[in-house]
Short mmCIF file of C-alpha atoms in Angstrom, two decimals:
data_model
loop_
_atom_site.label_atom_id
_atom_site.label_comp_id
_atom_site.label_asym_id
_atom_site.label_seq_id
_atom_site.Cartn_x
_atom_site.Cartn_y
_atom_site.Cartn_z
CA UNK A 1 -5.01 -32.50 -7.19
CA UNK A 2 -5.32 -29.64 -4.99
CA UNK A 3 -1.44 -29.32 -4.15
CA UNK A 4 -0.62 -29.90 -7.64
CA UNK A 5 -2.63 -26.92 -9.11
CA UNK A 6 -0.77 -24.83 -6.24
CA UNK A 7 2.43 -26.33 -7.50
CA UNK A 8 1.76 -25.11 -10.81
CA UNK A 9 0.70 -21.90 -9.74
CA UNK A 10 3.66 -20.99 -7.76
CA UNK A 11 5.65 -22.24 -10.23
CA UNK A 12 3.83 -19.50 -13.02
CA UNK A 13 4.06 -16.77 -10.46
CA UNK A 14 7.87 -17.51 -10.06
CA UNK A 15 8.56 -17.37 -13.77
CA UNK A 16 6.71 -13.97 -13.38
CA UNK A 17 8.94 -12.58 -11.20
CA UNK A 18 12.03 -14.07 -12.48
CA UNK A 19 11.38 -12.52 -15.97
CA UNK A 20 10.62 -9.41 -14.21
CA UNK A 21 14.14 -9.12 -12.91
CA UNK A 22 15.46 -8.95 -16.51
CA UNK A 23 16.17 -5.33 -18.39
CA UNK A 24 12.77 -4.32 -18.67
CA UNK A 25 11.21 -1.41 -21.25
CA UNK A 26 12.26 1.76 -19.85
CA UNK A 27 8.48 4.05 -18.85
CA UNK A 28 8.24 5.55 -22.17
CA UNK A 29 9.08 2.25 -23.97
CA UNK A 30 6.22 0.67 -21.71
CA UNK A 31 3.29 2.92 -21.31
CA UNK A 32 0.05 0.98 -21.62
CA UNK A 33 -0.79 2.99 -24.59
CA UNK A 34 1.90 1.86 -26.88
CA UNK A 35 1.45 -1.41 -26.06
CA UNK A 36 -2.26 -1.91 -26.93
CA UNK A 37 -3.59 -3.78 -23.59
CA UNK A 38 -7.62 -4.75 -24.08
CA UNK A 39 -8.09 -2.62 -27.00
CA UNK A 40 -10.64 -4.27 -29.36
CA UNK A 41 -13.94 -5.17 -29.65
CA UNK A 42 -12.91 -7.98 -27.99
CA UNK A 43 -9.06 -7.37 -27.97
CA UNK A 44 -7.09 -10.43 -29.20
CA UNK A 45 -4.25 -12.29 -28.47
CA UNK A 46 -1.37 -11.56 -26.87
CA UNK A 47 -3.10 -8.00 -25.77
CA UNK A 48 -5.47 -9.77 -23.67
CA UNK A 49 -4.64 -9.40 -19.82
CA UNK A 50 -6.30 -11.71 -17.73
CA UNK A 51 -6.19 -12.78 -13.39
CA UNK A 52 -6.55 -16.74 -14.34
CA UNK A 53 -3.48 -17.25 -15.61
CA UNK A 54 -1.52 -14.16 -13.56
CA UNK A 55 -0.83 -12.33 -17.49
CA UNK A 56 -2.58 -9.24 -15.86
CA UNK A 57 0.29 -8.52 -12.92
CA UNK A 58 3.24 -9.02 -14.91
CA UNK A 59 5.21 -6.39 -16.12
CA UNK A 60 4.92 -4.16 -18.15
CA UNK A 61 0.69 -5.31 -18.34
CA UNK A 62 1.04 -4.49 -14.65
CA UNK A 63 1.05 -0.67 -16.44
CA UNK A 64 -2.17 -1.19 -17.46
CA UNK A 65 -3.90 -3.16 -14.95
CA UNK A 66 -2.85 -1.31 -11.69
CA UNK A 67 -5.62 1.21 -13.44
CA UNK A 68 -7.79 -1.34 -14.50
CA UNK A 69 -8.27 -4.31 -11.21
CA UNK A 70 -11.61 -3.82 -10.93
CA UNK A 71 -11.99 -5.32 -14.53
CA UNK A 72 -9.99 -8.43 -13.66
CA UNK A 73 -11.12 -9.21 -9.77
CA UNK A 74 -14.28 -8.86 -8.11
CA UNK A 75 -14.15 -5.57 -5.79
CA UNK A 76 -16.08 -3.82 -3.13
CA UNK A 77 -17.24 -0.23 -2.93
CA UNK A 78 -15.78 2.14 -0.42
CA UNK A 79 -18.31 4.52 -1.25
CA UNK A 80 -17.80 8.85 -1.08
CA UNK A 81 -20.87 9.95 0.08
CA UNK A 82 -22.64 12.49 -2.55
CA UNK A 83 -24.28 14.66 -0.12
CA UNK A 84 -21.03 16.17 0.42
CA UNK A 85 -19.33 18.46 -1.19
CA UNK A 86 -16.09 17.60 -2.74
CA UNK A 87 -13.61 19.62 -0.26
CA UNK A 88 -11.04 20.68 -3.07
CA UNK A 89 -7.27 21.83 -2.82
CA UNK A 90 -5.92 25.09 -3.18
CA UNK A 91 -3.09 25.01 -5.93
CA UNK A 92 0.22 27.03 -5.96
CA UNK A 93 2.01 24.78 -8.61
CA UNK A 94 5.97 25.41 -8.58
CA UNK A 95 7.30 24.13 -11.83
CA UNK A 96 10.89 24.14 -9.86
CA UNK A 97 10.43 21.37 -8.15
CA UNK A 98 11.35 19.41 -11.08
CA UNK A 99 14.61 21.55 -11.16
CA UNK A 100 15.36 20.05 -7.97
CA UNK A 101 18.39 17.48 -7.59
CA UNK A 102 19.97 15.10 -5.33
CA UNK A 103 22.56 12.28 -4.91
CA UNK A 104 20.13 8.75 -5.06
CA UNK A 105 22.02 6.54 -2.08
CA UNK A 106 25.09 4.78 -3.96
CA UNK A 107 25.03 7.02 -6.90
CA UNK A 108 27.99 8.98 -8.21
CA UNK A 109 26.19 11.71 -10.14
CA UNK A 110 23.38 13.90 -9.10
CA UNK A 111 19.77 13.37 -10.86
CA UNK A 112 16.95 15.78 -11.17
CA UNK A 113 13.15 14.81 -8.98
CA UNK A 114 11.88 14.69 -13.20
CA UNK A 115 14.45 12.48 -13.63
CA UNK A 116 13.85 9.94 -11.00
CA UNK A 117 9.48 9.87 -11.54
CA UNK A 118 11.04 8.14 -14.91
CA UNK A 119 13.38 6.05 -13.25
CA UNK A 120 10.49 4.87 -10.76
CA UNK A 121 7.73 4.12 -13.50
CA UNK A 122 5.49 7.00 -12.06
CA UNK A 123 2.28 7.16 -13.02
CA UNK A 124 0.88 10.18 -10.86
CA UNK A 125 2.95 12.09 -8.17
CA UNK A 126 1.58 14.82 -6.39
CA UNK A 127 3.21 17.45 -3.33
CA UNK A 128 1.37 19.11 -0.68
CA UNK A 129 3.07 22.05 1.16
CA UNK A 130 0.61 23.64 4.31
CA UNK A 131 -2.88 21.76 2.85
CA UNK A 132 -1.79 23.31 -0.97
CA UNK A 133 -0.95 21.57 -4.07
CA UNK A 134 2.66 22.53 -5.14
CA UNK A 135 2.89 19.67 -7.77
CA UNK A 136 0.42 17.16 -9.74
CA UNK A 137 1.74 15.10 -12.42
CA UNK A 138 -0.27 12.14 -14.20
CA UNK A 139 1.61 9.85 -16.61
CA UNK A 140 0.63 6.04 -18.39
CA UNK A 141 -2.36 4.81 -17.86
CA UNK A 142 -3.61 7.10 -14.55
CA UNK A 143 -5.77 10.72 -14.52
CA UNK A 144 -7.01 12.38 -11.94
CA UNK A 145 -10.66 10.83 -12.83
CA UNK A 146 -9.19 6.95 -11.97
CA UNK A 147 -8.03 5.28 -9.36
CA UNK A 148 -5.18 3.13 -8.68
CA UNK A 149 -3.98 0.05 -6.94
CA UNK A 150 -1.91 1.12 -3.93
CA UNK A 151 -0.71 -2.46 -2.75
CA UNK A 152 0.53 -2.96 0.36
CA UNK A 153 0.01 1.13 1.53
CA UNK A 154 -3.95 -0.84 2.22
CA UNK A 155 -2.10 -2.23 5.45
CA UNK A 156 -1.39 1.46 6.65
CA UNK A 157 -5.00 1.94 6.36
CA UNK A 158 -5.99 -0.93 8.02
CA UNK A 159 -3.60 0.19 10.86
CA UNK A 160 -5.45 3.16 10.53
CA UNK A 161 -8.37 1.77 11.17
CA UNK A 162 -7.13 -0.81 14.29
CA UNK A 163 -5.49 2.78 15.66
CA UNK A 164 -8.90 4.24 15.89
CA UNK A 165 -10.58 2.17 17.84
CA UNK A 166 -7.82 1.53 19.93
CA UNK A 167 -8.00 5.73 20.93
CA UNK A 168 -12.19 5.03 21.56
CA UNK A 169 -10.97 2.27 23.70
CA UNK A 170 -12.80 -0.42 21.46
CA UNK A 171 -9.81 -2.41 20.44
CA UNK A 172 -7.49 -3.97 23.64
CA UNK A 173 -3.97 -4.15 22.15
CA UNK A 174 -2.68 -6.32 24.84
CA UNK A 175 -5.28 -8.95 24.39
CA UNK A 176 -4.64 -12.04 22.38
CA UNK A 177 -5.95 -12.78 18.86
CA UNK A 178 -7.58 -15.72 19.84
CA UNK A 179 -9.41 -13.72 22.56
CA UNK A 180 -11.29 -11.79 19.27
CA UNK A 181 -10.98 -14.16 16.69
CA UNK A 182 -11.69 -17.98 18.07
CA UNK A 183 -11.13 -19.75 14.93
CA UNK A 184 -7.43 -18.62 15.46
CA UNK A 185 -6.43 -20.15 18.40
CA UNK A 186 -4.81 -23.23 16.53
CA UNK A 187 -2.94 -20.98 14.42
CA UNK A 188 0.27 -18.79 14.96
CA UNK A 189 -1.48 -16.37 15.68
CA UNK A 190 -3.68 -17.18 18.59
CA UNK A 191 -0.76 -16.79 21.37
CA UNK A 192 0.12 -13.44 19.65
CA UNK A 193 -1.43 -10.48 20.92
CA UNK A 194 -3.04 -7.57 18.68
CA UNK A 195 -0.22 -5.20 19.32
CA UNK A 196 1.60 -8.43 18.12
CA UNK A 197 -0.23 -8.14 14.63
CA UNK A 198 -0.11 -4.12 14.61
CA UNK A 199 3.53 -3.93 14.64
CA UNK A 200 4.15 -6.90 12.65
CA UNK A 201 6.28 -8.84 15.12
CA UNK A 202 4.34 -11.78 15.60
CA UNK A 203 6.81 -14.88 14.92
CA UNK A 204 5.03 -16.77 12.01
CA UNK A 205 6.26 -19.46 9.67
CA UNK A 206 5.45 -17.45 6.71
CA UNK A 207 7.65 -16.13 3.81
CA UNK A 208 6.95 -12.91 1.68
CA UNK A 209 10.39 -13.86 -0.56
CA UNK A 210 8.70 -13.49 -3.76
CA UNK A 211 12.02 -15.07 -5.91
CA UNK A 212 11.28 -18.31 -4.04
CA UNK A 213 8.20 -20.08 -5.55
CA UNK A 214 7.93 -22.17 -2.99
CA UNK A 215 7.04 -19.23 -0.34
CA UNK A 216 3.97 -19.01 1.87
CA UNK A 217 2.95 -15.67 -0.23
CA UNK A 218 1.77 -17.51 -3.38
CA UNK A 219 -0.56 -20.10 -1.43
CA UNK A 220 -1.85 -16.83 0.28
CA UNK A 221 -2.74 -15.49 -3.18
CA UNK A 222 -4.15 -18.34 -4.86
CA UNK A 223 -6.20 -18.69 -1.62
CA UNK A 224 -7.55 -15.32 -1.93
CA UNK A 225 -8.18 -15.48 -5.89
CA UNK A 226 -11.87 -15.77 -6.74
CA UNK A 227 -10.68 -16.75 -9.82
CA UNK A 228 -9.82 -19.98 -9.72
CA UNK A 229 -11.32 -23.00 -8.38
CA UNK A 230 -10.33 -24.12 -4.84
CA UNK A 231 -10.54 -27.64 -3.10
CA UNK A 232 -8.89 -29.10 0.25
CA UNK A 233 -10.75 -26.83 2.56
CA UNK A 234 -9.23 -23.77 1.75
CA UNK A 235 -11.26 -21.15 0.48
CA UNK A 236 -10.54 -17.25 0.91
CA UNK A 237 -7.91 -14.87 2.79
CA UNK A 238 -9.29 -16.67 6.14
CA UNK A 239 -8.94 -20.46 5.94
CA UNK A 240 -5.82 -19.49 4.80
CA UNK A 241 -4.86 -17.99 8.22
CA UNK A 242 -6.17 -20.74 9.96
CA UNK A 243 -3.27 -22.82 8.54
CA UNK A 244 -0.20 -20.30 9.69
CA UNK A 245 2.18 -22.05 12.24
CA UNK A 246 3.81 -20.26 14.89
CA UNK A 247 7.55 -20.45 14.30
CA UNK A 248 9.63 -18.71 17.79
CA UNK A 249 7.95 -16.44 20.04
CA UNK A 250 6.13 -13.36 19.60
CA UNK A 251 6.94 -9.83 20.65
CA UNK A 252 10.12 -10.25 19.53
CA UNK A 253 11.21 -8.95 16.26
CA UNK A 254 9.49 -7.02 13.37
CA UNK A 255 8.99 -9.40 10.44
CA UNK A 256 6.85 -7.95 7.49
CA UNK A 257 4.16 -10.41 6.52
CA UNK A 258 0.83 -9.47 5.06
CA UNK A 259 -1.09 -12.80 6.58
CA UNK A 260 -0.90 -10.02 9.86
CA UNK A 261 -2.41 -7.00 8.23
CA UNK A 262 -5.31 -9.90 7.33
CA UNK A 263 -5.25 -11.09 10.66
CA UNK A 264 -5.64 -7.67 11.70
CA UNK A 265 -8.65 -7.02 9.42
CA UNK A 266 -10.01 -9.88 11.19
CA UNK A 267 -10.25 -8.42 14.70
CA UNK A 268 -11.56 -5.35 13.44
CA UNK A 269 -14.35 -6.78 11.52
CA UNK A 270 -15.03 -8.73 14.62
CA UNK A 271 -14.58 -6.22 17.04
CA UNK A 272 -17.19 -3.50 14.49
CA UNK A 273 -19.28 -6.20 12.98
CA UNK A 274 -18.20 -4.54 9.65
CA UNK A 275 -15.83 -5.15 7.14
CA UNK A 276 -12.67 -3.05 6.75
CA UNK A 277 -14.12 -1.53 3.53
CA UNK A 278 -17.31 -0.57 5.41
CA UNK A 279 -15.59 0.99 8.32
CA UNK A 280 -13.07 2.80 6.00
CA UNK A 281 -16.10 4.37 4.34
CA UNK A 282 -17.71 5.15 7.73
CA UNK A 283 -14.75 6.64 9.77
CA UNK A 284 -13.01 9.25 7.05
CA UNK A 285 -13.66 8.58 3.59
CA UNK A 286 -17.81 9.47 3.30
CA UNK A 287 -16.55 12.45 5.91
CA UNK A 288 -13.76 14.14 3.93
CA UNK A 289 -15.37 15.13 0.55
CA UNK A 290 -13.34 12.69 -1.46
CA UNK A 291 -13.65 13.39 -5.40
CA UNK A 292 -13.80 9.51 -6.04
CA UNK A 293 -14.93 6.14 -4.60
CA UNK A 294 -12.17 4.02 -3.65
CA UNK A 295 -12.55 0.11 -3.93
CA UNK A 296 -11.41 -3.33 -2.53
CA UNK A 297 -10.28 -6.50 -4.24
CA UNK A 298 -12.78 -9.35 -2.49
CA UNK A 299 -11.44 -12.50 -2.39
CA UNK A 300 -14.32 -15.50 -3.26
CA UNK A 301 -16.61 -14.80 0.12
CA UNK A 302 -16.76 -11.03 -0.56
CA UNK A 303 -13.57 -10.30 2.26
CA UNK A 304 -11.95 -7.52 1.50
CA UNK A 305 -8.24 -7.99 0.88
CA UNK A 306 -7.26 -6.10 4.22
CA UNK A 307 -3.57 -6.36 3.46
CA UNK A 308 -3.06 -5.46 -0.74
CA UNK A 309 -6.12 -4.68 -2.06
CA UNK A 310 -7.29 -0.87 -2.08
CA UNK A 311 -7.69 1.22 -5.08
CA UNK A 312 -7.84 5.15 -4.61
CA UNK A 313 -7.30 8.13 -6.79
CA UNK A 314 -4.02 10.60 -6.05
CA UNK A 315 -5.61 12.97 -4.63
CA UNK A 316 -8.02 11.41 -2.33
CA UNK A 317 -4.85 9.82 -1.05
CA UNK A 318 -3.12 13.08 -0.68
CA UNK A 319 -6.66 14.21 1.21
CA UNK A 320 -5.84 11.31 3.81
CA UNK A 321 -2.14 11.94 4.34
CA UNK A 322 -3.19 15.61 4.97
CA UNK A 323 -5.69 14.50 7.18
CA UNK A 324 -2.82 12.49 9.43
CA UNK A 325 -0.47 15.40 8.65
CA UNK A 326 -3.08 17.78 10.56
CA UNK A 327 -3.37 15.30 13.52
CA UNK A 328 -6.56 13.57 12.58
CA UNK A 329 -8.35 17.06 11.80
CA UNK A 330 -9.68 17.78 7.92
CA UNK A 331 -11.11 21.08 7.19
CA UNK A 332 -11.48 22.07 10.96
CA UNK A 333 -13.74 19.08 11.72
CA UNK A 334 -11.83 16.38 13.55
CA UNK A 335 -12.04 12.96 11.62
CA UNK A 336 -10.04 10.52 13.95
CA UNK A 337 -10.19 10.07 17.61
CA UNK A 338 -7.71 11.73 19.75
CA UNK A 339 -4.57 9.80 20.32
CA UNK A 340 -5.21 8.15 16.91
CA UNK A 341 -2.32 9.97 15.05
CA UNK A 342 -0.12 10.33 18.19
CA UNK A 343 -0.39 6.91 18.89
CA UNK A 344 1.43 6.12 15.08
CA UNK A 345 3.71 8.92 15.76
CA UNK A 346 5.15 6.84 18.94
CA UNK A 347 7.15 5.26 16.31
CA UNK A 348 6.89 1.41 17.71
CA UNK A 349 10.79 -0.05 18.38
CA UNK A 350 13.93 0.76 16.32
CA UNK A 351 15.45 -2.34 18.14
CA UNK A 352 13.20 -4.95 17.13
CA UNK A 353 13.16 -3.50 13.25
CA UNK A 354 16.85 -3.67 13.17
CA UNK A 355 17.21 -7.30 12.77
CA UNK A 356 14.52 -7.73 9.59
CA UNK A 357 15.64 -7.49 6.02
CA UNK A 358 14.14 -4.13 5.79
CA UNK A 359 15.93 -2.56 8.66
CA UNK A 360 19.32 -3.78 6.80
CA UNK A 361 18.46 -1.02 4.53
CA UNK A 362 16.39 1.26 6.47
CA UNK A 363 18.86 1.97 9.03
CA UNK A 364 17.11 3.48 12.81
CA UNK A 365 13.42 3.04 10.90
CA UNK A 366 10.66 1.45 13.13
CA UNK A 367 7.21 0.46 12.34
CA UNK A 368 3.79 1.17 14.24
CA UNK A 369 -0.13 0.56 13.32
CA UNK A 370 1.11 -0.76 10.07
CA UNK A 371 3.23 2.69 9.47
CA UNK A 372 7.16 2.77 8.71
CA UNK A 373 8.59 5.68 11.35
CA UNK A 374 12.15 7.16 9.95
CA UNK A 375 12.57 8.07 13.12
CA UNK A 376 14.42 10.92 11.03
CA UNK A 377 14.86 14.45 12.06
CA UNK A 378 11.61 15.83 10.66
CA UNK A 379 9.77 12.53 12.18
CA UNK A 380 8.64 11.70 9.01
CA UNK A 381 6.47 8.71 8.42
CA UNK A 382 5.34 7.04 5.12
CA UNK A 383 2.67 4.06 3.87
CA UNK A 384 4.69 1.84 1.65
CA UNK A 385 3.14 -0.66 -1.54
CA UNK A 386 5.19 -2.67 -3.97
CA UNK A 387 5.44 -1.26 -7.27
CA UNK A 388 5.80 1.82 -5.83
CA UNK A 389 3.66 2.72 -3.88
CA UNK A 390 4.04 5.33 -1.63
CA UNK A 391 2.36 8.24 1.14
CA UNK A 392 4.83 10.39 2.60
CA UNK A 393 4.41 12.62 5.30
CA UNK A 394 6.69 14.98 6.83
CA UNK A 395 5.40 16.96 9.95
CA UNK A 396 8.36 19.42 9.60
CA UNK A 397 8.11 20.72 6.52
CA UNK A 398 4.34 20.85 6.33
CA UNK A 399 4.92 18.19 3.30
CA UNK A 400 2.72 15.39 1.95
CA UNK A 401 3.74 13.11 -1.57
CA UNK A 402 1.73 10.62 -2.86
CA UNK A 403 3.61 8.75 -5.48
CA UNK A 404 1.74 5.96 -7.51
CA UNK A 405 3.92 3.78 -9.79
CA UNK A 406 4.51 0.37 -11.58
CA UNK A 407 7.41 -0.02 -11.91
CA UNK A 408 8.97 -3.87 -12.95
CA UNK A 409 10.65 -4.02 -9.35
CA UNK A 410 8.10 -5.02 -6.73
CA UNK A 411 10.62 -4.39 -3.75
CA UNK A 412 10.39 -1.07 -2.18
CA UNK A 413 13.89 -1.43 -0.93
CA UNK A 414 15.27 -1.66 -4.35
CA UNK A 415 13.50 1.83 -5.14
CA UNK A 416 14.18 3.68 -2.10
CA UNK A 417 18.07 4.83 -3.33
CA UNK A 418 16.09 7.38 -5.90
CA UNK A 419 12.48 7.60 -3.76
CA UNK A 420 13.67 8.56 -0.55
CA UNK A 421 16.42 11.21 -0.86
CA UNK A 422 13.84 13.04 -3.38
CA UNK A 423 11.04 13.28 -0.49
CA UNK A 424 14.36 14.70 1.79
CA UNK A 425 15.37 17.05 -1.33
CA UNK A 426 11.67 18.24 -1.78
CA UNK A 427 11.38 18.69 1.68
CA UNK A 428 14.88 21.05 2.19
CA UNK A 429 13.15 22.82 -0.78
CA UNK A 430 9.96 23.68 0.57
CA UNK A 431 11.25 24.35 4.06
CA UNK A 432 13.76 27.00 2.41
CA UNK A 433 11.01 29.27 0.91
CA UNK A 434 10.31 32.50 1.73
CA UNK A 435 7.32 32.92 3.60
#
């Protein structure tokens, strides 16, 4: 009965993403507004969103409910602390920016940066330049008083985290998993070693190909969703990683997977005795003066979904990418241990990335503590979600964006021919200002 119901589920997630791929309403056609999501007292029908039967992550509801999780999965608090004061920006807004064009990779014609926050289904974008806000836009469903899903940019931040107590010399890199986490040593991963799991080369039998139903991503997801009932032994984002078989040998290449950003979570909760959420809290966000508490999706045993399941406002985001930007420091008080951000910066191996689908596209990129390096000339480095998700820091130009979206394409890579020459474009522009 058990591999039935996953059948079935796979099967309704794969119809998702098929219909997905189809011409989709444009990002005026499709804000949540117009379209009358869980309005009602109760809303009825078809305008009822819900995580049982996967309505709630299909586009365009996906508008509404990247806005909205915590009303459709259980969560966990990642708490600001009150007693301090909320550290706010300085704003020098420059309405130019939006004047600002550039060629999207394979286009003919030039497009403005208004032009492509359209294009990418953004629903708030904002630009640091030196610590100060240069640009702030909200748009659907998102205001500066809510948070939003950021997907897969949680790994970064559990990198973050596995970074950090790496530089306080908690966390051995060259150890294996299995030497922190026992109940992996039958799995794939317990032969792999942590650095293994922070760079994401650990050589897994695991699929993230979301147009094949029968990929190891959807039994990941139903294992993690509270929502539904479970049987056959497999209950939560852990006895799920229990199951992964090794599949070549590790160290080898970079292969994106999120089992290894849970994996990861793993070692640090065992390493801390906390969860990810709690450390989070603990190490930079009660410490920064964050406007808003940021949340966790849970799967059914209250574990934090290490790889996907954060939930932040824009500008506490931008707060945290300015914090990296500044080397760890926030406000003059240093927030990370030394050797924290340098240790990202190293930029893991171009070589190994090469090879992956990613580094098809993303031509001399590399990936470290859960990071994508350019490896460009201004060493910028970014977190990356599906959807659109996006923090992008640029050491060179003093720049940090923060782009939240949700947009009908899940793939980053089919979004980066508009994203990424508009970071570049923004950051010629700011770079070329008068002082």
């Amino acid at each position: 009965m058990r591999y039935f119901f996953i059948t079935v589920f796979t099967i309704l997630l794969f119809i998702m993403f098929t219909f997905a791929q189809k011409k989709e309403l444009s990002a005026a056609e499709s804000v949540p507004q117009k379209m009358g999501y869980m309005q009602g007292f109760p809303p009825q029908g078809a305008k009822v969103l819900s995580a049982r039967d996967g309505s709630f992550f299909k586009f365009p509801a996906l508008r509404y409910s990247v806005v909205h999780m915590r009303e459709f999965m259980p969560t966990v608090n990642v708490p600001r602390d009150n007693m301090v004061p909320v550290s706010h920006f300085e704003y020098d807004l420059d309405d130019r920016i939006d004047t600002i064009t550039f060629h999207p990779i394979g286009g003919v014609r030039k497009i403005s940066w208004r032009e492509s926050l359209d294009l990418n289904y953004t629903d708030g974008i904002i630009v640091l330049h030196k610590g100060k806000v240069v640009y702030e836009k909200y748009f659907a469903e998102l205001t500066p008083e809510r948070v939003h899903a950021v997907m897969s940019v949680t790994k970064s931040f559990t990198g973050l985290l596995a970074a950090a107590l790496y530089a306080e010399g908690r966390l051995d890199p060259t150890k294996l998993v299995r030497d922190y986490v026992p109940e992996l040593s039958s799995s794939g991963f317990g032969d792999a070693t942590v650095r293994d799991l922070m760079d994401m080369t650990t050589a897994i039998k695991y699929s993230e190909d979301y147009s094949d139903p029968t990929a190891e991503i959807w039994a990941f997801s139903a294992a993690g969703n509270p929502m539904i009932e479970h049987s056959g032994g497999i209950n939560g984002y852990y006895d799920y990683l229990k199951t992964v078989k090794k599949d070549g040998e590790h160290g080898n290449v970079f292969g994106y997977r999120t089992v290894n950003a849970d994996a990861l979570g793993w070692v640090i909760s065992r390493i801390t005795g906390k969860s990810v959420a709690q450390l989070m809290a603990e190490t930079f966000w009660q410490r920064m003066g964050m406007e808003q508490d940021a949340y966790y999706q849970v799967d059914a045993l209250g574990i934090p979904f290490a790889g996907g399941g954060l939930n932040a406002s824009l500008r506490d985001l931008a707060r945290v990418g300015e914090m990296l930007r500044q080397g760890g420091m926030w406000r003059g008080v240093r927030i990370l241990p030394v050797g924290t951000v340098e240790d990202i910066l190293h930029g893991g191996s171009p070589k190994k990335f090469a090879p992956s689908e990613p580094g098809k596209t993303l031509k001399g990129w590399s990936y470290r503590n859960m990071w994508w390096i350019t490896n460009n000339s201004h060493r910028a480095y970014m977190a990356r979600g599906v959807h659109g998700q996006a923090i992008y820091i640029d050491p060179v130009a003093e720049m940090v964006i923060v782009r939240l979206a949700s947009t009908y394409l899940a793939s980053n890579l089919q979004i980066d021919s508009l994203s990424l020459p508009a970071y570049s474009a923004v950051a010629d522009y700011l770079l070329n200002l008068p002082d």
